[in-house]
């Protein structure tokens, strides 16, 4: 396949507001062993992209400095040892960086086929959220059928994914969101009760609506919620922390519930995980989750799609937090 020598990508000459990003031209990324080169058709926008743009979430040393963590498109070249896919295949995947571009390299162990009937925009809405939710809520927190879970930020991309997956696997789902509209959206996709955190104390609601608390909590808020999260967990429950929107330093928190209820507090970020760890998550997603996507049992919620050139507008929308579901970019 004849490939161009240059591509467009989102450059970040200096950290700062959305306007700091510009569209630039540069060489295509160099394909290494175990990687595939993808002509990008759609890109998912995620909170870590915002943090990297602001200078508070640097990429790993061996990763592309270009923003972006998830893509979908067409395979245009295959590196040594990456024969799992062939030129012309449609794939989506979790990148180590470099997604905000017309071409992106993708480790073969982090690439997935499109679910049945999916276009690039829907497929690109999957990797970051599904990798994160599966690893933190199902692998680490051990959520299983018949248990209950509280998912914070229920209207976000992560939240809508977690609600649908937890419900599909037989859990009772509670969630928090900031408006009536967002709460209603969460209940439509599987939440038994969506709690408007601006009007209600989620810990009081969980206490009133469960006999023992919830078995797991997926939290992206952090410090401000820690004490109430501990109070909301049942015996042998697990708190899984994936972000710190309210900060990472909690003070004067009563830690006694951890001992009394034998609680576990865990958490992780996806980007520093090894290629082998990410492949293991990918393989479980293909086995356990992709059949649900193929059947239409679950699907990503997409709030709005922007052309690649309007990346600053996409970041502004995410920072406003008025969206429900994913924010996407498309590349022509």
Short mmCIF file of C-alpha atoms in Angstrom, two decimals, residues 9-242:
data_model
loop_
_atom_site.label_atom_id
_atom_site.label_comp_id
_atom_site.label_asym_id
_atom_site.label_seq_id
_atom_site.Cartn_x
_atom_site.Cartn_y
_atom_site.Cartn_z
CA UNK A 9 -1.79 15.66 13.77
CA UNK A 10 -2.73 17.74 16.80
CA UNK A 11 0.37 19.55 18.03
CA UNK A 12 0.80 20.98 21.51
CA UNK A 13 3.54 23.64 21.31
CA UNK A 14 2.91 24.59 24.94
CA UNK A 15 0.71 23.33 27.78
CA UNK A 16 -2.43 25.33 28.35
CA UNK A 17 -6.10 25.80 27.43
CA UNK A 18 -7.80 24.12 24.46
CA UNK A 19 -6.52 26.90 22.19
CA UNK A 20 -2.97 25.69 22.82
CA UNK A 21 -3.59 22.81 20.41
CA UNK A 22 -2.93 23.35 16.72
CA UNK A 23 -3.14 21.23 13.58
CA UNK A 24 0.35 20.53 12.20
CA UNK A 25 2.03 18.27 9.65
CA UNK A 26 4.78 15.78 10.32
CA UNK A 27 6.12 12.33 9.38
CA UNK A 28 4.14 9.16 9.90
CA UNK A 29 5.03 7.21 13.05
CA UNK A 30 7.66 4.50 12.68
CA UNK A 31 6.23 0.99 12.83
CA UNK A 32 7.97 -1.40 15.26
CA UNK A 33 7.76 -5.13 15.80
CA UNK A 34 4.46 -6.16 17.36
CA UNK A 35 2.64 -3.09 16.06
CA UNK A 36 0.18 -2.27 13.31
CA UNK A 37 -0.14 1.05 11.53
CA UNK A 38 -3.71 2.36 11.36
CA UNK A 39 -5.16 5.04 9.12
CA UNK A 40 -7.28 6.78 11.71
CA UNK A 41 -10.96 7.39 10.98
CA UNK A 42 -12.24 8.24 14.48
CA UNK A 43 -10.76 9.17 17.86
CA UNK A 44 -12.17 9.11 21.37
CA UNK A 45 -11.63 12.13 23.63
CA UNK A 46 -10.84 11.27 27.25
CA UNK A 47 -10.05 13.01 30.54
CA UNK A 48 -6.37 11.99 30.40
CA UNK A 49 -6.13 13.96 27.12
CA UNK A 50 -7.23 17.07 29.02
CA UNK A 51 -4.69 16.42 31.76
CA UNK A 52 -1.87 15.85 29.27
CA UNK A 53 -2.77 19.08 27.46
CA UNK A 54 -2.59 20.89 30.80
CA UNK A 55 0.83 19.42 31.55
CA UNK A 56 -0.19 17.24 34.52
CA UNK A 57 -0.26 13.80 32.84
CA UNK A 58 2.97 13.22 30.91
CA UNK A 59 3.13 10.28 28.50
CA UNK A 60 5.48 7.37 29.24
CA UNK A 61 9.04 7.82 27.94
CA UNK A 62 8.58 5.35 25.08
CA UNK A 63 5.15 6.67 24.01
CA UNK A 64 4.25 9.21 21.37
CA UNK A 65 4.01 12.76 22.75
CA UNK A 66 0.93 13.32 20.56
CA UNK A 67 -2.32 13.38 22.53
CA UNK A 68 -4.91 10.62 22.42
CA UNK A 69 -5.47 7.09 23.68
CA UNK A 70 -8.07 5.40 21.46
CA UNK A 71 -8.71 5.10 17.76
CA UNK A 72 -10.55 3.19 15.09
CA UNK A 73 -9.67 2.84 11.44
CA UNK A 74 -8.05 0.68 8.77
CA UNK A 75 -4.83 -1.30 9.06
CA UNK A 76 -2.39 -0.05 6.42
CA UNK A 77 0.83 -1.77 7.51
CA UNK A 78 1.78 -4.68 9.77
CA UNK A 79 4.99 -4.97 11.77
CA UNK A 80 6.98 -8.14 12.42
CA UNK A 81 5.12 -10.43 14.80
CA UNK A 82 1.79 -8.64 14.39
CA UNK A 83 0.18 -11.08 11.97
CA UNK A 84 -2.99 -11.23 14.09
CA UNK A 85 -4.30 -8.53 11.74
CA UNK A 86 -3.85 -7.90 8.02
CA UNK A 87 -3.78 -4.83 5.79
CA UNK A 88 -7.34 -3.74 5.15
CA UNK A 89 -8.75 -4.96 8.46
CA UNK A 90 -10.91 -2.57 10.45
CA UNK A 91 -9.70 -2.26 14.04
CA UNK A 92 -10.16 -0.17 17.13
CA UNK A 93 -7.70 -0.09 19.97
CA UNK A 94 -6.08 1.39 23.03
CA UNK A 95 -2.99 3.34 22.00
CA UNK A 96 -0.03 4.35 24.16
CA UNK A 97 -0.37 7.86 22.72
CA UNK A 98 -0.52 9.39 19.28
CA UNK A 99 -4.25 8.99 18.61
CA UNK A 100 -4.86 12.61 17.59
CA UNK A 101 -3.43 12.07 14.13
CA UNK A 102 -4.25 10.74 10.67
CA UNK A 103 -2.01 7.70 11.25
CA UNK A 104 -1.22 5.94 14.52
CA UNK A 105 0.74 2.88 15.58
CA UNK A 106 -1.15 0.39 17.72
CA UNK A 107 0.34 -2.53 19.69
CA UNK A 108 -1.30 -5.63 18.26
CA UNK A 109 -2.23 -6.87 21.74
CA UNK A 110 -4.30 -3.73 22.29
CA UNK A 111 -6.21 -3.93 19.01
CA UNK A 112 -9.72 -5.31 18.63
CA UNK A 113 -11.99 -5.98 15.69
CA UNK A 114 -15.04 -3.79 15.13
CA UNK A 115 -18.14 -5.29 16.78
CA UNK A 116 -20.78 -6.42 14.30
CA UNK A 117 -22.42 -3.50 12.48
CA UNK A 118 -20.14 -0.86 13.98
CA UNK A 119 -18.68 2.08 12.09
CA UNK A 120 -15.41 3.74 13.09
CA UNK A 121 -17.02 6.33 15.35
CA UNK A 122 -18.83 3.75 17.48
CA UNK A 123 -15.79 1.46 17.53
CA UNK A 124 -13.43 4.24 18.63
CA UNK A 125 -15.75 4.97 21.58
CA UNK A 126 -14.94 1.57 23.11
CA UNK A 127 -11.27 0.92 23.99
CA UNK A 128 -10.31 3.36 26.76
CA UNK A 129 -13.54 2.99 28.71
CA UNK A 130 -13.92 -0.76 28.30
CA UNK A 131 -10.29 -1.52 29.17
CA UNK A 132 -10.57 0.72 32.26
CA UNK A 133 -13.91 -0.55 33.52
CA UNK A 134 -13.11 -4.20 32.94
CA UNK A 135 -9.75 -3.99 34.69
CA UNK A 136 -10.87 -1.94 37.68
CA UNK A 137 -14.44 -3.07 38.31
CA UNK A 138 -14.39 -6.71 37.22
CA UNK A 139 -10.78 -7.87 37.52
CA UNK A 140 -9.64 -5.85 40.54
CA UNK A 141 -12.88 -5.17 42.45
CA UNK A 142 -14.24 -8.59 41.48
CA UNK A 143 -17.81 -7.53 40.75
CA UNK A 144 -19.99 -10.58 40.05
CA UNK A 145 -23.60 -11.48 39.37
CA UNK A 146 -25.94 -10.75 42.27
CA UNK A 147 -23.72 -8.10 43.85
CA UNK A 148 -24.36 -4.37 44.04
CA UNK A 149 -22.22 -1.50 42.84
CA UNK A 150 -22.10 2.30 43.14
CA UNK A 151 -20.67 4.02 40.07
CA UNK A 152 -19.73 7.67 40.42
CA UNK A 153 -19.85 9.95 37.39
CA UNK A 154 -22.52 7.80 35.82
CA UNK A 155 -23.14 10.03 32.79
CA UNK A 156 -19.49 10.09 31.70
CA UNK A 157 -18.02 7.75 29.12
CA UNK A 158 -16.58 5.60 31.90
CA UNK A 159 -19.82 5.78 33.88
CA UNK A 160 -22.16 4.82 31.05
CA UNK A 161 -19.86 1.92 30.17
CA UNK A 162 -19.68 0.71 33.78
CA UNK A 163 -23.45 0.93 34.28
CA UNK A 164 -24.18 -1.12 31.17
CA UNK A 165 -21.54 -3.75 31.88
CA UNK A 166 -22.49 -4.14 35.55
CA UNK A 167 -26.17 -4.46 34.65
CA UNK A 168 -25.44 -6.90 31.80
CA UNK A 169 -23.47 -9.14 34.16
CA UNK A 170 -26.27 -9.23 36.72
CA UNK A 171 -25.29 -6.60 39.28
CA UNK A 172 -27.61 -4.12 40.96
CA UNK A 173 -26.42 -0.66 39.94
CA UNK A 174 -26.51 2.66 41.80
CA UNK A 175 -24.88 5.73 40.33
CA UNK A 176 -24.35 9.45 40.84
CA UNK A 177 -24.79 12.29 38.35
CA UNK A 178 -25.25 16.04 38.51
CA UNK A 179 -28.54 16.80 36.74
CA UNK A 180 -32.02 15.32 36.38
CA UNK A 181 -31.35 14.69 32.68
CA UNK A 182 -28.14 12.82 33.43
CA UNK A 183 -29.80 10.75 36.16
CA UNK A 184 -32.62 9.77 33.82
CA UNK A 185 -30.11 8.75 31.16
CA UNK A 186 -28.29 6.53 33.67
CA UNK A 187 -31.51 4.81 34.71
CA UNK A 188 -32.45 4.15 31.08
CA UNK A 189 -29.26 2.10 30.56
CA UNK A 190 -29.47 -0.03 33.68
CA UNK A 191 -29.06 1.93 36.92
CA UNK A 192 -31.66 0.97 39.51
CA UNK A 193 -31.22 4.36 41.18
CA UNK A 194 -29.37 7.43 39.94
CA UNK A 195 -28.55 9.88 42.72
CA UNK A 196 -28.35 13.59 41.93
CA UNK A 197 -25.31 14.49 44.01
CA UNK A 198 -26.26 18.18 43.93
CA UNK A 199 -29.51 17.43 45.76
CA UNK A 200 -28.88 14.24 47.76
CA UNK A 201 -26.13 12.68 49.86
CA UNK A 202 -25.26 9.46 48.07
CA UNK A 203 -24.18 7.78 51.32
CA UNK A 204 -27.58 8.43 52.87
CA UNK A 205 -29.36 7.08 49.79
CA UNK A 206 -27.25 3.91 49.78
CA UNK A 207 -27.93 3.44 53.49
CA UNK A 208 -31.67 3.83 52.95
CA UNK A 209 -31.94 1.64 49.85
CA UNK A 210 -29.69 -1.28 50.77
CA UNK A 211 -29.63 -3.49 53.83
CA UNK A 212 -25.86 -3.73 54.02
CA UNK A 213 -24.29 -1.24 51.60
CA UNK A 214 -22.84 -1.96 48.17
CA UNK A 215 -20.24 -4.58 47.33
CA UNK A 216 -18.14 -2.36 45.06
CA UNK A 217 -17.65 1.31 44.24
CA UNK A 218 -16.04 2.71 41.10
CA UNK A 219 -14.84 6.20 41.95
CA UNK A 220 -13.30 8.95 39.85
CA UNK A 221 -13.87 11.79 42.34
CA UNK A 222 -11.29 10.99 44.97
CA UNK A 223 -10.65 12.82 48.23
CA UNK A 224 -14.03 14.48 48.78
CA UNK A 225 -15.85 11.16 48.48
CA UNK A 226 -13.49 8.90 50.42
CA UNK A 227 -15.18 8.85 53.83
CA UNK A 228 -18.68 8.50 52.38
CA UNK A 229 -17.46 5.77 50.03
CA UNK A 230 -16.12 3.78 52.99
CA UNK A 231 -19.43 4.25 54.80
CA UNK A 232 -21.36 3.02 51.74
CA UNK A 233 -19.49 -0.26 51.31
CA UNK A 234 -20.76 -3.58 52.63
CA UNK A 235 -18.57 -6.01 54.53
CA UNK A 236 -15.71 -7.29 52.35
CA UNK A 237 -16.50 -4.52 49.85
CA UNK A 238 -14.01 -2.94 47.49
CA UNK A 239 -13.43 0.69 46.56
CA UNK A 240 -11.73 1.04 43.17
CA UNK A 241 -10.35 4.52 42.47
CA UNK A 242 -9.57 5.51 38.87
#
